[in-house]
Short mmCIF file of C-alpha atoms and ligand atoms in Angstrom, two decimals:
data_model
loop_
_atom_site.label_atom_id
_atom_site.label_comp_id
_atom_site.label_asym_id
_atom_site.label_seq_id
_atom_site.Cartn_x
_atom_site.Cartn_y
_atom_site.Cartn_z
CA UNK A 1 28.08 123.87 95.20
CA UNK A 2 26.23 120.62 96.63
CA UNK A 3 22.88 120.92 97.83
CA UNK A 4 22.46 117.44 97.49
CA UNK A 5 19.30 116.50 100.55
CA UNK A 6 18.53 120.38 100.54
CA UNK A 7 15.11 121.54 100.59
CA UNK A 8 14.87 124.83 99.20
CA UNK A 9 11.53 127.30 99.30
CA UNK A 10 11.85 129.96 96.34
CA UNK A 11 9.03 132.07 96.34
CA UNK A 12 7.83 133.86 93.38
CA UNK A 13 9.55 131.55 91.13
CA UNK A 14 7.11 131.05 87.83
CA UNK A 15 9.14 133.81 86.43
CA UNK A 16 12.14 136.12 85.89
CA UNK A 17 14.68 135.42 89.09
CA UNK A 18 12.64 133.17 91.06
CA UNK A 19 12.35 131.18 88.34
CA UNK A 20 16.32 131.10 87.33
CA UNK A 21 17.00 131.39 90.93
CA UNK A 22 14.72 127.85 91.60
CA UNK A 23 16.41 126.45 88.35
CA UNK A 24 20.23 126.85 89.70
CA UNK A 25 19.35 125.22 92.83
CA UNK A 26 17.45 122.22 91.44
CA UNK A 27 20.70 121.56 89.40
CA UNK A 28 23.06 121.76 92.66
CA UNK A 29 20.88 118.72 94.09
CA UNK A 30 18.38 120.57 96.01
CA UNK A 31 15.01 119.68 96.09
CA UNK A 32 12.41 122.78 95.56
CA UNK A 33 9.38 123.91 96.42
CA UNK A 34 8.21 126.68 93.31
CA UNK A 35 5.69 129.00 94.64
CA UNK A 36 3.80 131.12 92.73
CA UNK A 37 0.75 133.49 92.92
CA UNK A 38 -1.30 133.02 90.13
CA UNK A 39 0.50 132.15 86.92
CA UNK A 40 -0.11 128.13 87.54
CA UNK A 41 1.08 127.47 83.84
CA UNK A 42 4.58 129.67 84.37
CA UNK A 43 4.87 127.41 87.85
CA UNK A 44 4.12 123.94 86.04
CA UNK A 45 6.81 125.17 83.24
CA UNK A 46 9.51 125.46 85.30
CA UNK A 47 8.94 122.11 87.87
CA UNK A 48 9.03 120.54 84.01
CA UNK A 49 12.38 122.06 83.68
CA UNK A 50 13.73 121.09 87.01
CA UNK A 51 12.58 117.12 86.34
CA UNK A 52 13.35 116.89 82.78
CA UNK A 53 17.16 117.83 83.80
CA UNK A 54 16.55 114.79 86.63
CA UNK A 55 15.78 117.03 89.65
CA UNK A 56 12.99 117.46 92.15
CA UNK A 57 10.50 120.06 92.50
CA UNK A 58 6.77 120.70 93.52
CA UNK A 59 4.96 124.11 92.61
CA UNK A 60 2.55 125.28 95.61
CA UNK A 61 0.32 128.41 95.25
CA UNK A 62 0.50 130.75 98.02
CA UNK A 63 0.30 134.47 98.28
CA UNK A 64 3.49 135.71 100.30
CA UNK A 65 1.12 138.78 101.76
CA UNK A 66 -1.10 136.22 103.58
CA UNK A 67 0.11 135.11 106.84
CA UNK A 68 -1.96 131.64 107.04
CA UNK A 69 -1.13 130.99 103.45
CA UNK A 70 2.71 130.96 104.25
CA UNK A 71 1.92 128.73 107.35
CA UNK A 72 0.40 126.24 104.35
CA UNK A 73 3.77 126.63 101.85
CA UNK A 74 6.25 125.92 104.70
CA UNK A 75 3.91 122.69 105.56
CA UNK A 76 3.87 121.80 101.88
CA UNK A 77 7.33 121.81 102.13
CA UNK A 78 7.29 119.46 104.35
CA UNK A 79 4.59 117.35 102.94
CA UNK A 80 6.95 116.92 100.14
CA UNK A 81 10.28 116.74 100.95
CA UNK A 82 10.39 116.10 104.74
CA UNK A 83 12.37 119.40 105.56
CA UNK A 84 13.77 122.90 104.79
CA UNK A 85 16.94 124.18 104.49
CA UNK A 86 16.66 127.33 102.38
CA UNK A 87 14.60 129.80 101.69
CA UNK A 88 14.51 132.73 98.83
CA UNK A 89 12.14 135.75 99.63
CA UNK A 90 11.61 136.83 95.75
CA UNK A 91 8.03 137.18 95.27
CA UNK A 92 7.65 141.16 94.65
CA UNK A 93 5.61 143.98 92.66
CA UNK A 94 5.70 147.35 91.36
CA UNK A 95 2.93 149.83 91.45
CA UNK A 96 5.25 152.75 90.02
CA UNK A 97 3.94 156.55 90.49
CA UNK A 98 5.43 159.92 91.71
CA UNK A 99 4.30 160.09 95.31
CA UNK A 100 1.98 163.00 94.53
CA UNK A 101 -0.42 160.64 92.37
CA UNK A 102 0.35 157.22 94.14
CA UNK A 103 -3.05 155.88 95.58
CA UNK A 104 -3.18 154.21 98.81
CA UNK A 105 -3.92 150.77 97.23
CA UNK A 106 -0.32 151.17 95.22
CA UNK A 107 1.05 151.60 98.36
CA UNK A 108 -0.34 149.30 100.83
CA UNK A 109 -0.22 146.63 98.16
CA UNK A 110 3.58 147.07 97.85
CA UNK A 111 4.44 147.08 101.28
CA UNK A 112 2.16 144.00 102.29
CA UNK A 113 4.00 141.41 98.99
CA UNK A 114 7.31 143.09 99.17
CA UNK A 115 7.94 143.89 103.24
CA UNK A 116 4.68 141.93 104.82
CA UNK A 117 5.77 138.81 102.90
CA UNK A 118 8.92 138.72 103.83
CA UNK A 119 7.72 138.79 107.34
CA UNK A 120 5.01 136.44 106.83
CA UNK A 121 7.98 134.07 105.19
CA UNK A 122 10.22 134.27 107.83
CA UNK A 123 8.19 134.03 110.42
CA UNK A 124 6.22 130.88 109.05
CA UNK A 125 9.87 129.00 108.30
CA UNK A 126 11.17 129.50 111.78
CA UNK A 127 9.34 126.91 113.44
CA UNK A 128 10.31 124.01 111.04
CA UNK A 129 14.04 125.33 111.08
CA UNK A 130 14.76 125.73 114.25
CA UNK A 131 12.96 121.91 115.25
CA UNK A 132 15.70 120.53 112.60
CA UNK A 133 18.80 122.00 114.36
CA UNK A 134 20.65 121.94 110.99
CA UNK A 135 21.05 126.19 110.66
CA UNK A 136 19.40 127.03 107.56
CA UNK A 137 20.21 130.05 104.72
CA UNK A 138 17.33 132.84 104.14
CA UNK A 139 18.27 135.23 101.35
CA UNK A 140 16.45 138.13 100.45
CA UNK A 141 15.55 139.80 97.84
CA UNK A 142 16.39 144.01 98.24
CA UNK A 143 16.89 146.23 95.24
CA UNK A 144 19.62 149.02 94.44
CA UNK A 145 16.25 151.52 95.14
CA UNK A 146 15.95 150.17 98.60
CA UNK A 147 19.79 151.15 99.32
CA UNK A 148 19.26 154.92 96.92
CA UNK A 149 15.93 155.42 96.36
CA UNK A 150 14.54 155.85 92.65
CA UNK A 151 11.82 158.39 91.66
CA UNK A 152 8.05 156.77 91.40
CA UNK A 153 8.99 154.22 93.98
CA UNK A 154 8.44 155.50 96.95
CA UNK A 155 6.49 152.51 97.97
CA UNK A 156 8.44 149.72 96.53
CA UNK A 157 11.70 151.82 97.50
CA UNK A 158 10.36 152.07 101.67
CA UNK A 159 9.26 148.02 100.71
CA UNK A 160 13.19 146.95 100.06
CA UNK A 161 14.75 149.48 102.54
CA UNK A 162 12.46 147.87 104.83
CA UNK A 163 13.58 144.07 103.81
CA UNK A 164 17.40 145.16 104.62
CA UNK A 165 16.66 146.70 108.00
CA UNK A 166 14.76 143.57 108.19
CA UNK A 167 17.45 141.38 107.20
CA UNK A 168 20.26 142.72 109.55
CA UNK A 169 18.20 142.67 112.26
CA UNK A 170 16.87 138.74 111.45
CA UNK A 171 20.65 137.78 110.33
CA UNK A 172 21.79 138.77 114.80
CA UNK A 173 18.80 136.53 115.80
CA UNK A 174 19.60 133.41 114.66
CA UNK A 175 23.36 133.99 113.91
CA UNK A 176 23.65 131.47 116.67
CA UNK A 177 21.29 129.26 115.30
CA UNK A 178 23.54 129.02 112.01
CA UNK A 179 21.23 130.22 110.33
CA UNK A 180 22.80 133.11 107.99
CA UNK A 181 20.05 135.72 107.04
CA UNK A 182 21.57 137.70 103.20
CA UNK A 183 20.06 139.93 100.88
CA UNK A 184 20.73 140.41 97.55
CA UNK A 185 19.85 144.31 96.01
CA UNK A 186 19.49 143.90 92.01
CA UNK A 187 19.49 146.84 89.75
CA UNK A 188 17.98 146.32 86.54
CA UNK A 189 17.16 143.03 85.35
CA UNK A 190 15.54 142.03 82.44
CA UNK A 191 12.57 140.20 83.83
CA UNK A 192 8.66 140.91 82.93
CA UNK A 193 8.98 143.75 86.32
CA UNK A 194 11.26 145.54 83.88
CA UNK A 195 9.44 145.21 80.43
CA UNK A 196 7.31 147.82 80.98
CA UNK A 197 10.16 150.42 80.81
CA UNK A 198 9.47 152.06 77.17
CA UNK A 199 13.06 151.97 74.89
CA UNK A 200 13.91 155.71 76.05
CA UNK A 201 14.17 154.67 79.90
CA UNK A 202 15.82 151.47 79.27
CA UNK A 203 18.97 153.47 77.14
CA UNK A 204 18.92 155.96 79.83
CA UNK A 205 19.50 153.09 82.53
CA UNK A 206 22.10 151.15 80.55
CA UNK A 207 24.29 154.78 80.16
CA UNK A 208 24.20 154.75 84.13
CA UNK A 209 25.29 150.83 84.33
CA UNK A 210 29.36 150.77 84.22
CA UNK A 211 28.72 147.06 82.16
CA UNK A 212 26.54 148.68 79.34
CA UNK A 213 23.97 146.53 79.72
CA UNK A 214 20.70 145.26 81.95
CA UNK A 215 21.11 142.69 83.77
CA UNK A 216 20.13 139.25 83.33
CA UNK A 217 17.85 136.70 86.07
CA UNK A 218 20.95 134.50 85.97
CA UNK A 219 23.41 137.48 87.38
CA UNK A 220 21.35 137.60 90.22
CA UNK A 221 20.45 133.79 90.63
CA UNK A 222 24.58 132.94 90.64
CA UNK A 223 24.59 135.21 93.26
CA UNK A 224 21.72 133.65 95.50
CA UNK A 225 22.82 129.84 94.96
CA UNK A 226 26.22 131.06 96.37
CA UNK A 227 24.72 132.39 99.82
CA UNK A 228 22.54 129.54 99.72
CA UNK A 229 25.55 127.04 99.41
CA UNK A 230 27.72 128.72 101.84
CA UNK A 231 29.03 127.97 105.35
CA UNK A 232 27.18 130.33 106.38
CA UNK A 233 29.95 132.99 108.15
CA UNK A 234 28.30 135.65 105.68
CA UNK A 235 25.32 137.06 106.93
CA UNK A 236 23.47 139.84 107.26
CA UNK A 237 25.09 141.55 104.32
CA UNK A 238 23.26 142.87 101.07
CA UNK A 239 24.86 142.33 97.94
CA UNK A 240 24.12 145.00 95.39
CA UNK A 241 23.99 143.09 91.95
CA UNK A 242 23.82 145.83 89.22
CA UNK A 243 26.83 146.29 87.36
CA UNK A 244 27.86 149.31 88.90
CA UNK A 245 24.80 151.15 88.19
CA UNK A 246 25.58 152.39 91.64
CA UNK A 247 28.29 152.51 94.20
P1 NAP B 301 8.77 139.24 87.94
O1 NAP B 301 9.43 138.77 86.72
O2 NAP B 301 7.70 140.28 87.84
O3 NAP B 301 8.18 137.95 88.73
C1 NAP B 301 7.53 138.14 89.95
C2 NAP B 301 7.29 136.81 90.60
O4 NAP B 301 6.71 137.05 91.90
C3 NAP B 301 6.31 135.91 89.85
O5 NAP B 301 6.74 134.58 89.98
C4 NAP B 301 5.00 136.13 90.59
O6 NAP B 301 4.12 135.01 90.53
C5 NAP B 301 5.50 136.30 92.01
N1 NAP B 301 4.56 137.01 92.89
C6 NAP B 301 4.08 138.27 92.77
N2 NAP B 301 3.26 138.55 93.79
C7 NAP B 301 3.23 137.45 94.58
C8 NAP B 301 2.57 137.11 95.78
N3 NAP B 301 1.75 137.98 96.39
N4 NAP B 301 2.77 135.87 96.30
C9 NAP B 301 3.58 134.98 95.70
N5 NAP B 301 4.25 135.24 94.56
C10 NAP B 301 4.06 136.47 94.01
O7 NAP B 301 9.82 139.83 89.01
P2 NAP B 301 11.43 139.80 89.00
O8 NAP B 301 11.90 140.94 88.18
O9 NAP B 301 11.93 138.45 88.74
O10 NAP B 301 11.71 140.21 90.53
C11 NAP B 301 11.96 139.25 91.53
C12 NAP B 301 12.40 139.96 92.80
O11 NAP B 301 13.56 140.76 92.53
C13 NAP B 301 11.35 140.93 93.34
O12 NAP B 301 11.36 140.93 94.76
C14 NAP B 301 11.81 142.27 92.83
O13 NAP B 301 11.36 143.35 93.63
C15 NAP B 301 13.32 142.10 92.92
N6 NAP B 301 14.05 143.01 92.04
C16 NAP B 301 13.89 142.95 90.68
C17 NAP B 301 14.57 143.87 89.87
C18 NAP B 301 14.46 143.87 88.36
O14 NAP B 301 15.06 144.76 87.73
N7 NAP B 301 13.75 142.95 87.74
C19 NAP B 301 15.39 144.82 90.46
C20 NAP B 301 15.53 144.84 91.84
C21 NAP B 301 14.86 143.93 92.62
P3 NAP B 301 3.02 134.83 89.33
O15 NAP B 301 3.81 134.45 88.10
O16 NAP B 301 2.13 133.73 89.82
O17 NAP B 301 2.34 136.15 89.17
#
């Protein structure tokens, strides 16, 4: 998988996926940009990685819900490394509650990281994409709740069914642009979104998943950097990665 002259825009990556995700493509020979919100230190941590195993990367701040601020990450991008090939849509949040007690600040701030940012993302990257002419790879991130639904998420649930919608519709509009438009629908990974879960829910989960266990940032970040490295004839699929927790 050679991503050798590759830029590569990973948002959300000073932690769990993003940050594996950011970490698998440095070492295929892209070069990438390491957004993050507000966890600078996380952000800096992983660039260290990425250069200390010989590879490039810059960490830019930008929250994904704000349109102008993704206007300034794609420019970084190309401040730094002159172009953009890829992009990972990973930044996203819980605010869990049953529906009954979820307040309208849960909601709306789920839907405007988690669907608004994807927009926001997309939107932002199609100008410098389309000027290269070189097709380009945008890969999502969903979750198995966006494809089922899962109790206390109705907001983070309508967020990811929204980002598939999304992504079929994006993945017909530039199909002839070669740019393939993926998304990739995790089930439970161990990253700080899950840590919260007490003991009791975790077992629970893990008797649902066919594997016996939660997954790990890696399972899902194998899965990205081979959308990201491919010709490109897949597209506008979502790949459920949750060891049969569902099917
Ligand atoms: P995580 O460990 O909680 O990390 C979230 C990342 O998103 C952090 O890097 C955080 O940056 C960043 N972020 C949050 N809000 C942001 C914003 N407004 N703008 C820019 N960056 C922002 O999450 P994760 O578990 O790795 O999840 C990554 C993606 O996979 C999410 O879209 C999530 O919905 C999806 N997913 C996860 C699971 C799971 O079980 N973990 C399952 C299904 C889907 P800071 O460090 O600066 O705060």
């Amino acid at each position: 998988m050679n991503l050798e002259g590759k830029t590569a825009i990973v948002t959300g990556a000073s932690r769990g996926i993003g940050r594996a995700t950011a970490i698998y493509l440095a070492r295929s020979g892209a070069a990438v940009i390491v957004n993050y919100a507000g966890n600078r230190e996380a952000a800096e941590e992983v660039k260290q990685i990425i250069q200390s195993e010989g590879g490039k990367a810059e960490i830019v701040q930008a929250d994904v819900a704000d349109y102008s601020q993704c206007e300034s990450l794609m420019q970084s991008a190309i401040d730094h490394f002159q172009r953009i090939d890829i992009l990972i849509n990973n930044a996203g949040i819980t605010r869990d509650n049953l529906l009954a007690r979820m307040k309208v600040e849960d909601w709306q701030q789920v839907i405007d990281t988690n669907l608004s940012g994807v927009y926001n993302c997309c939107r932002t990257v199609l100008r410098p994409l389309l000027k290269q002419k070189s097709g380009g790879r945008i890969i999502n991130l969903a979750s198995v709740a966006g494809l089922h639904g899962n109790t206390g998420q109705a907001n983070y649930a309508a967020a990811k069914g929204g980002v598939i919608a999304f992504t079929k519709t994006l993945a017909k509009e530039l199909g002839s642009r070669n740019i393939s438009v993926n998304a990739v629908a995790p089930g439970f990974i161990e990253t700080e979104m899950t840590a919260q879960l007490s003991e009791q829910v975790k077992a629970q989960v893990i008797e649902r998943i066919a594997l016996g266990r939660l997954g790990k940032a890696e399972d899902v970040a194998e899965v990205i950097l081979f959308l990201a490295s491919s010709s490109g004839y897949i597209t506008g699929q979502v790949i459920p990665v949750d060891g049969c927790l569902v099917m």
